[in-house]
Short mmCIF file of C-alpha atoms and ligand atoms in Angstrom, two decimals:
data_model
loop_
_atom_site.label_atom_id
_atom_site.label_comp_id
_atom_site.label_asym_id
_atom_site.label_seq_id
_atom_site.Cartn_x
_atom_site.Cartn_y
_atom_site.Cartn_z
CA MET T 8 -19.55 84.18 10.71
CA LYS T 9 -17.56 82.30 8.11
CA ALA T 10 -18.18 78.76 6.80
CA THR T 11 -16.63 76.49 4.20
CA ALA T 12 -18.14 73.54 2.37
CA ILE T 13 -16.77 70.97 -0.06
CA ALA T 14 -19.11 69.37 -2.60
CA PRO T 15 -18.55 66.86 -5.42
CA ALA T 16 -19.65 67.19 -9.02
CA ASN T 17 -21.83 64.33 -10.19
CA ILE T 18 -22.34 62.37 -13.38
CA ALA T 19 -25.97 61.74 -14.35
CA PHE T 20 -26.62 58.08 -15.21
CA LEU T 21 -30.26 58.90 -15.93
CA LYS T 22 -30.46 62.49 -17.07
CA TYR T 23 -32.44 65.58 -16.16
CA TRP T 24 -33.29 67.47 -19.34
CA GLY T 25 -36.51 69.47 -19.19
CA ARG T 26 -38.48 71.16 -16.45
CA THR T 27 -42.10 71.58 -15.43
CA ASN T 28 -41.25 74.88 -13.71
CA THR T 29 -38.33 77.08 -14.70
CA GLU T 30 -38.28 79.42 -11.69
CA PHE T 31 -38.14 76.54 -9.21
CA ARG T 32 -36.14 74.23 -11.48
CA LEU T 33 -38.66 71.43 -11.06
CA PRO T 34 -37.52 68.55 -13.29
CA ALA T 35 -39.86 66.80 -15.71
CA ASN T 36 -38.47 63.44 -14.55
CA ALA T 37 -36.56 61.90 -11.67
CA SER T 38 -32.84 61.48 -12.34
CA PHE T 39 -30.00 59.37 -10.95
CA SER T 40 -26.29 60.11 -10.52
CA MET T 41 -23.01 59.26 -8.86
CA ASN T 42 -20.87 61.77 -6.97
CA LEU T 43 -17.33 62.16 -8.32
CA SER T 44 -14.34 61.70 -6.01
CA GLU T 45 -11.85 63.77 -8.04
CA ALA T 46 -14.04 66.71 -9.06
CA LYS T 47 -14.85 68.89 -6.08
CA THR T 48 -15.64 72.50 -5.33
CA THR T 49 -14.58 74.16 -2.09
CA THR T 50 -16.38 77.39 -1.18
CA THR T 51 -15.90 79.75 1.75
CA VAL T 52 -18.59 82.33 2.55
CA SER T 53 -18.65 85.08 5.16
CA PHE T 54 -21.35 87.68 5.79
CA GLU T 55 -20.31 90.98 7.39
CA LYS T 56 -22.17 94.19 8.29
CA ASP T 57 -19.48 96.36 6.77
CA TYR T 58 -19.44 94.70 3.33
CA SER T 59 -21.18 97.10 0.96
CA THR T 60 -21.55 94.60 -1.87
CA ASP T 61 -21.26 90.88 -2.56
CA ASP T 62 -17.66 90.05 -3.52
CA ILE T 63 -17.47 86.80 -5.50
CA SER T 64 -14.33 85.22 -6.88
CA MET T 65 -12.94 81.92 -8.08
CA GLU T 66 -9.29 80.97 -7.57
CA GLY T 67 -7.41 80.65 -10.86
CA SER T 68 -10.29 81.86 -13.01
CA VAL T 69 -12.21 85.01 -13.89
CA LEU T 70 -15.97 84.74 -13.39
CA SER T 71 -18.22 86.46 -15.90
CA GLN T 72 -20.78 89.06 -14.78
CA LYS T 73 -23.53 86.54 -15.57
CA GLU T 74 -21.92 83.85 -13.41
CA LYS T 75 -21.55 86.31 -10.52
CA GLU T 76 -25.17 87.42 -10.86
CA ARG T 77 -26.36 83.82 -10.62
CA VAL T 78 -24.42 83.49 -7.34
CA VAL T 79 -25.88 86.75 -5.98
CA ILE T 80 -29.43 85.59 -6.81
CA HIS T 81 -28.71 82.40 -4.87
CA LEU T 82 -27.25 84.31 -1.91
CA ASP T 83 -30.43 86.43 -1.92
CA ARG T 84 -32.56 83.28 -1.61
CA ILE T 85 -30.52 82.13 1.38
CA ARG T 86 -30.50 85.61 2.98
CA GLN T 87 -34.26 85.75 2.61
CA ILE T 88 -34.70 82.45 4.49
CA ALA T 89 -32.30 83.61 7.22
CA LYS T 90 -33.90 87.09 7.30
CA ASP T 91 -30.43 88.61 7.06
CA THR T 92 -29.44 91.45 4.74
CA ARG T 93 -25.65 91.42 5.17
CA ARG T 94 -23.53 91.18 2.01
CA ALA T 95 -21.11 88.30 1.51
CA LYS T 96 -17.57 87.51 0.51
CA VAL T 97 -17.43 84.25 -1.47
CA VAL T 98 -14.23 82.52 -2.58
CA THR T 99 -14.39 79.26 -4.47
CA ARG T 100 -11.88 76.71 -5.79
CA ASN T 101 -12.40 73.78 -8.13
CA SER T 102 -10.22 70.68 -8.02
CA PHE T 103 -10.82 70.25 -11.76
CA PRO T 104 -10.37 72.56 -14.75
CA LYS T 105 -13.28 74.80 -15.77
CA SER T 106 -15.06 73.82 -19.01
CA CYS T 107 -13.35 70.41 -19.19
CA GLY T 108 -16.54 68.41 -19.50
CA ILE T 109 -17.38 68.16 -15.81
CA ALA T 110 -20.27 70.43 -14.83
CA SER T 111 -19.10 72.83 -12.15
CA SER T 112 -22.58 74.25 -11.49
CA ALA T 113 -23.60 71.12 -9.54
CA SER T 114 -20.62 71.10 -7.17
CA GLY T 115 -20.56 74.91 -7.15
CA PHE T 116 -24.16 75.49 -6.07
CA ALA T 117 -24.08 72.57 -3.62
CA ALA T 118 -20.96 73.95 -1.89
CA LEU T 119 -22.30 77.54 -1.98
CA THR T 120 -25.65 76.48 -0.47
CA MET T 121 -24.10 74.49 2.36
CA ALA T 122 -21.46 77.10 3.20
CA ALA T 123 -23.79 80.13 3.00
CA GLN T 124 -26.51 78.68 5.21
CA ALA T 125 -23.92 77.61 7.81
CA ALA T 126 -22.31 81.07 7.67
CA LEU T 127 -25.75 82.53 8.47
CA GLY T 128 -26.10 80.19 11.46
CA MET T 129 -28.62 77.81 9.88
CA THR T 130 -28.50 74.03 10.17
CA LEU T 131 -30.72 72.90 7.31
CA SER T 132 -31.46 69.19 6.87
CA GLU T 133 -30.06 67.25 3.91
CA ARG T 134 -33.46 67.42 2.23
CA GLU T 135 -33.74 71.19 2.76
CA LEU T 136 -30.17 71.71 1.49
CA SER T 137 -30.90 69.64 -1.59
CA ILE T 138 -34.07 71.65 -2.38
CA LEU T 139 -32.25 74.93 -1.86
CA ALA T 140 -29.25 73.85 -3.99
CA ARG T 141 -31.71 72.80 -6.73
CA LEU T 142 -32.94 76.40 -7.01
CA GLY T 143 -29.39 77.45 -7.95
CA SER T 144 -28.77 74.63 -10.42
CA GLY T 145 -30.95 71.56 -10.83
CA SER T 146 -28.17 68.99 -10.79
CA ALA T 147 -26.70 70.58 -7.62
CA ALA T 148 -29.54 68.93 -5.67
CA ARG T 149 -27.80 65.60 -6.36
CA SER T 150 -24.40 66.77 -5.03
CA ILE T 151 -25.69 67.11 -1.45
CA PRO T 152 -26.35 63.46 -0.44
CA ASP T 153 -23.74 60.66 -0.47
CA GLY T 154 -22.77 58.23 -3.19
CA PHE T 155 -25.43 57.13 -5.67
CA VAL T 156 -28.29 59.61 -5.61
CA VAL T 157 -31.86 59.91 -6.93
CA TRP T 158 -33.38 63.36 -7.40
CA GLU T 159 -37.12 62.94 -7.18
CA TYR T 160 -39.72 64.36 -9.51
CA GLY T 161 -42.13 66.56 -7.53
CA ASP T 162 -45.26 68.56 -8.27
CA THR T 163 -44.14 71.16 -5.74
CA SER T 164 -40.76 72.52 -4.68
CA ASP T 165 -40.88 70.70 -1.34
CA GLU T 166 -41.33 67.34 -3.05
CA SER T 167 -38.41 67.56 -5.46
CA PHE T 168 -35.28 66.72 -3.47
CA ALA T 169 -32.39 64.29 -3.80
CA HIS T 170 -31.49 61.42 -1.52
CA SER T 171 -28.87 58.70 -1.39
CA VAL T 172 -29.95 55.28 -2.67
CA PHE T 173 -26.58 53.52 -2.28
CA SER T 174 -23.51 54.54 -0.30
CA PRO T 175 -20.20 55.22 -2.12
CA SER T 176 -18.90 51.78 -1.07
CA HIS T 177 -21.85 49.93 -2.62
CA TRP T 178 -20.16 49.47 -6.00
CA ASP T 179 -16.57 50.00 -7.11
CA LEU T 180 -17.63 51.89 -10.22
CA ARG T 181 -15.37 54.36 -12.05
CA ASP T 182 -16.12 57.39 -14.19
CA ILE T 183 -13.14 58.00 -16.49
CA VAL T 184 -13.77 61.49 -17.84
CA VAL T 185 -11.97 61.99 -21.13
CA LEU T 186 -11.23 65.70 -20.87
CA SER T 187 -12.36 67.92 -23.69
CA GLU T 188 -10.85 71.25 -24.76
CA THR T 189 -14.08 72.33 -26.47
CA LYS T 190 -16.02 74.92 -24.49
CA LYS T 191 -19.78 74.51 -24.68
CA THR T 192 -21.49 77.51 -26.21
CA VAL T 193 -25.03 76.83 -24.94
CA SER T 194 -25.55 76.36 -21.20
CA SER T 195 -27.74 73.58 -19.79
CA THR T 196 -30.05 76.26 -18.42
CA SER T 197 -30.81 77.91 -21.76
CA GLY T 198 -30.58 74.64 -23.72
CA GLN T 199 -33.41 73.21 -21.65
CA ASP T 200 -35.67 76.17 -22.37
CA ALA T 201 -36.26 74.81 -25.89
CA VAL T 202 -36.79 71.18 -24.91
CA ASP T 203 -40.49 71.30 -25.84
CA THR T 204 -39.58 71.96 -29.47
CA SER T 205 -38.20 68.43 -29.87
CA PRO T 206 -40.76 65.91 -31.15
CA LEU T 207 -38.82 63.27 -29.19
CA TYR T 208 -39.08 64.97 -25.78
CA LYS T 209 -42.47 63.48 -24.81
CA THR T 210 -41.35 60.07 -26.03
CA ARG T 211 -38.28 60.15 -23.80
CA LEU T 212 -40.38 61.24 -20.82
CA SER T 213 -42.75 58.33 -21.34
CA ARG T 214 -39.77 55.93 -21.14
CA VAL T 215 -37.60 57.25 -18.30
CA LYS T 216 -39.67 56.12 -15.31
CA SER T 217 -39.41 52.45 -16.16
CA ARG T 218 -35.77 52.91 -17.20
CA LEU T 219 -34.95 54.41 -13.80
CA SER T 220 -36.42 51.49 -11.88
CA ARG T 221 -34.57 48.99 -14.09
CA MET T 222 -31.37 50.96 -13.67
CA LEU T 223 -31.69 51.06 -9.88
CA GLU T 224 -32.29 47.31 -9.87
CA ALA T 225 -29.15 46.77 -12.00
CA VAL T 226 -27.09 48.96 -9.66
CA SER T 227 -28.41 47.11 -6.62
CA LEU T 228 -27.28 43.83 -8.26
CA ARG T 229 -24.03 45.42 -9.53
CA ASP T 230 -24.95 44.14 -12.99
CA ILE T 231 -22.66 46.16 -15.27
CA ALA T 232 -24.07 44.79 -18.55
CA VAL T 233 -27.69 45.72 -17.80
CA PHE T 234 -26.70 48.97 -16.11
CA GLY T 235 -24.38 49.96 -18.95
CA SER T 236 -26.91 49.36 -21.70
CA LEU T 237 -29.53 51.46 -19.86
CA LEU T 238 -26.90 54.15 -19.28
CA GLU T 239 -26.10 54.43 -22.99
CA GLU T 240 -29.77 54.24 -23.96
CA ASP T 241 -30.60 57.21 -21.74
CA CYS T 242 -27.60 59.24 -22.90
CA LEU T 243 -28.43 58.66 -26.57
CA GLU T 244 -32.10 59.49 -26.03
CA MET T 245 -31.29 62.74 -24.23
CA HIS T 246 -28.88 63.77 -26.99
CA SER T 247 -31.50 62.85 -29.60
CA VAL T 248 -33.85 65.26 -27.85
CA MET T 249 -31.15 67.94 -27.80
CA GLN T 250 -30.29 67.43 -31.47
CA THR T 251 -33.94 67.66 -32.54
CA GLN T 252 -34.70 70.83 -30.57
CA THR T 253 -35.12 74.14 -32.43
CA PRO T 254 -32.44 75.37 -32.73
CA PRO T 255 -30.66 72.01 -32.57
CA LEU T 256 -28.09 71.50 -29.86
CA TYR T 257 -25.04 69.51 -30.89
CA TYR T 258 -22.73 69.08 -27.94
CA TRP T 259 -20.72 66.31 -29.62
CA THR T 260 -17.47 66.94 -31.46
CA GLU T 261 -15.45 64.60 -33.71
CA GLU T 262 -13.47 63.65 -30.59
CA THR T 263 -16.70 62.78 -28.73
CA LYS T 264 -17.77 60.41 -31.50
CA HIS T 265 -14.30 58.94 -31.70
CA VAL T 266 -14.31 58.05 -27.97
CA MET T 267 -17.87 56.67 -28.19
CA LYS T 268 -16.73 54.35 -31.00
CA GLU T 269 -13.66 53.34 -29.01
CA VAL T 270 -15.93 52.28 -26.15
CA LEU T 271 -18.06 50.18 -28.54
CA ARG T 272 -14.86 48.59 -29.87
CA MET T 273 -13.64 47.82 -26.33
CA ARG T 274 -16.86 46.02 -25.60
CA LYS T 275 -16.47 43.87 -28.72
CA GLU T 276 -13.05 42.96 -27.38
CA GLY T 277 -14.57 41.90 -24.07
CA VAL T 278 -13.96 45.00 -21.92
CA PRO T 279 -17.22 45.92 -20.17
CA ALA T 280 -17.10 49.73 -20.50
CA TYR T 281 -19.97 52.08 -21.36
CA PHE T 282 -20.27 55.75 -22.24
CA THR T 283 -22.39 58.64 -21.09
CA ILE T 284 -22.23 62.33 -22.02
CA ASP T 285 -23.82 65.32 -20.25
CA ALA T 286 -24.42 68.74 -21.81
CA GLY T 287 -20.93 68.99 -23.28
CA SER T 288 -18.47 67.18 -25.49
CA ALA T 289 -16.57 65.14 -22.89
CA VAL T 290 -17.24 61.39 -22.80
CA HIS T 291 -17.54 59.74 -19.40
CA VAL T 292 -16.41 56.11 -19.69
CA ILE T 293 -18.06 54.04 -16.98
CA CYS T 294 -16.61 50.70 -15.87
CA GLU T 295 -15.82 48.70 -12.74
CA GLY T 296 -12.57 49.44 -10.87
CA ALA T 297 -10.91 46.23 -12.09
CA MET T 298 -11.30 47.34 -15.72
CA VAL T 299 -9.68 50.79 -15.46
CA GLU T 300 -6.26 49.69 -16.74
CA SER T 301 -7.76 47.90 -19.76
CA VAL T 302 -9.88 50.95 -20.60
CA LEU T 303 -6.93 53.34 -20.27
CA ASP T 304 -4.76 51.07 -22.45
CA ARG T 305 -7.35 51.19 -25.18
CA LEU T 306 -8.04 54.91 -24.90
CA GLY T 307 -4.36 55.60 -25.56
CA GLU T 308 -2.96 59.12 -25.21
CA VAL T 309 -5.86 61.08 -23.70
CA ARG T 310 -6.10 63.42 -20.72
CA CYS T 311 -8.55 62.06 -18.20
CA ILE T 312 -9.76 62.23 -14.61
CA ILE T 313 -10.61 58.92 -12.94
CA ASN T 314 -13.42 59.20 -10.40
CA ALA T 315 -14.72 56.71 -7.85
CA PRO T 316 -18.09 57.10 -6.05
CA ALA T 317 -17.86 59.83 -3.41
CA GLU T 318 -19.64 61.22 -0.40
CA GLY T 319 -21.81 64.31 -0.78
CA ALA T 320 -21.37 67.88 0.46
CA ARG T 321 -19.62 68.41 3.79
CA LEU T 322 -18.64 71.38 5.96
CA SER T 323 -14.90 71.90 6.39
CA THR T 324 -12.73 74.00 8.68
CA ASN T 325 -10.16 74.69 5.94
CA HIS T 326 -11.28 78.18 4.93
CA LEU T 327 -10.09 79.75 1.67
CA PHE T 328 -9.57 83.19 3.29
CA LEU T 329 -8.85 84.51 6.77
C1 DP6 I 18 -27.30 67.20 -19.23
O1 DP6 I 18 -28.30 71.15 -13.71
O2 DP6 I 18 -26.69 72.20 -15.33
O3 DP6 I 18 -26.05 67.45 -17.25
O4 DP6 I 18 -30.76 73.43 -13.65
O5 DP6 I 18 -30.26 74.93 -15.53
O6 DP6 I 18 -28.51 74.53 -13.79
P1 DP6 I 18 -29.70 73.97 -14.56
O7 DP6 I 18 -29.14 72.76 -15.43
P2 DP6 I 18 -28.06 71.67 -15.05
O8 DP6 I 18 -28.42 70.57 -16.16
C2 DP6 I 18 -27.77 69.35 -16.20
C3 DP6 I 18 -28.13 68.66 -17.45
C4 DP6 I 18 -27.35 67.37 -17.72
C5 DP6 I 18 -28.06 66.16 -17.16
C6 DP6 I 18 -27.99 65.97 -15.67
O9 DP6 I 18 -27.01 66.35 -15.02
O10 DP6 I 18 -28.93 65.34 -15.16
#
C-alpha cells in the first residue's frame, strides 16, 4: 500500500538543545514551537514485496548517503513496529529550498513517519506519531500536532511527546525567515553531542522551565512585548551555549548579526519585531500580521519566506509517484 503525508517545518520559540538520551532523542528540557505555513514537506511511501532495497529520493535535490541511511534507520523502526520486512520506495518534496535556514529534518521526519505507518496499515495516535517522529529527529515531534506546540520533557520515551497548546488561529503571528545562502557545516545532531562541554549549559537548563511557563502565558494573552523578549532571551542563551561548547559552534554570519541589529533598530523605531535563530545562520523575524509590511520595508532587499501558524502533519491523496 502507498500513503502520502504533508508536514510543516516549525520554528522553536523555546529551544531544544541537549539530550538526556541520545538513542531515544530524549530532550533535556521541554520546548515550544510554531508550525510554518510556507515550509512543508510532502512524502510518499510504498512498501512492496518485490523491492529488493529501500529506494529514497528527494525531488530537485541529491540526498547524501548519510541522509539516506538516516531515513532507512527510521523505516526500520517503523517496520519493526508493524512486523513487516518489505522494502520501501520513498519520494519526498520540500516547498522550501534545502539549507536555506529552515530545518527540513523536522518536516521531513514528521511526513516520513506519518506516511510510512499509514502505508503499513497502521493508524497511530497523534501522541504515538509524535514519539515515533522524535526518534528520527527531535524537533520532528513538534511538526505532528497543530499550531503552537509544546514537546514535553520525559524520563522515558513514552513520556516525551508533543501536543498542541494553541490552534493556528489563536494568534496572527508571522515568522519572516530571512533566507541565508550559508550552508551549516555542523548538524544539530552532532552539535548537541558536545553540549555538556559548555559551562553555560546547566545554567540555561535551570532557567528554561520558568521561561516556558512565562512564554506560554504571554502567548495565551497575545502579549508580543513579553513574548518577544523571552523569545530573544532563549535564542541568545542557546547560542551562548553553542558558542561556549568545545569545539565552539558559531552558526552566525555577518549577515545574521546585521539582521539581528536591524530588528533591534526597528524596535527603537516602534515596530514590535523580535528575532530568533535555530542551528543555522538564518534569522527568523517574529511579529504580528499587521506589522509585516513595516518589517519588510525596513529589511529592504532580502529574500524571505513569510509564514503564518499552520496545522500539523496530515495524510494526503496527492501521491508523488504512481
Ligand atoms: C536549534 O531536531 O534538528 O533547531 O534531534 O538531532 O535531529 P536532532 O536535532 P534537531 O535540533 C533542533 C535544534 C534547534 C532548536 C529546536 O528546534 O528546538
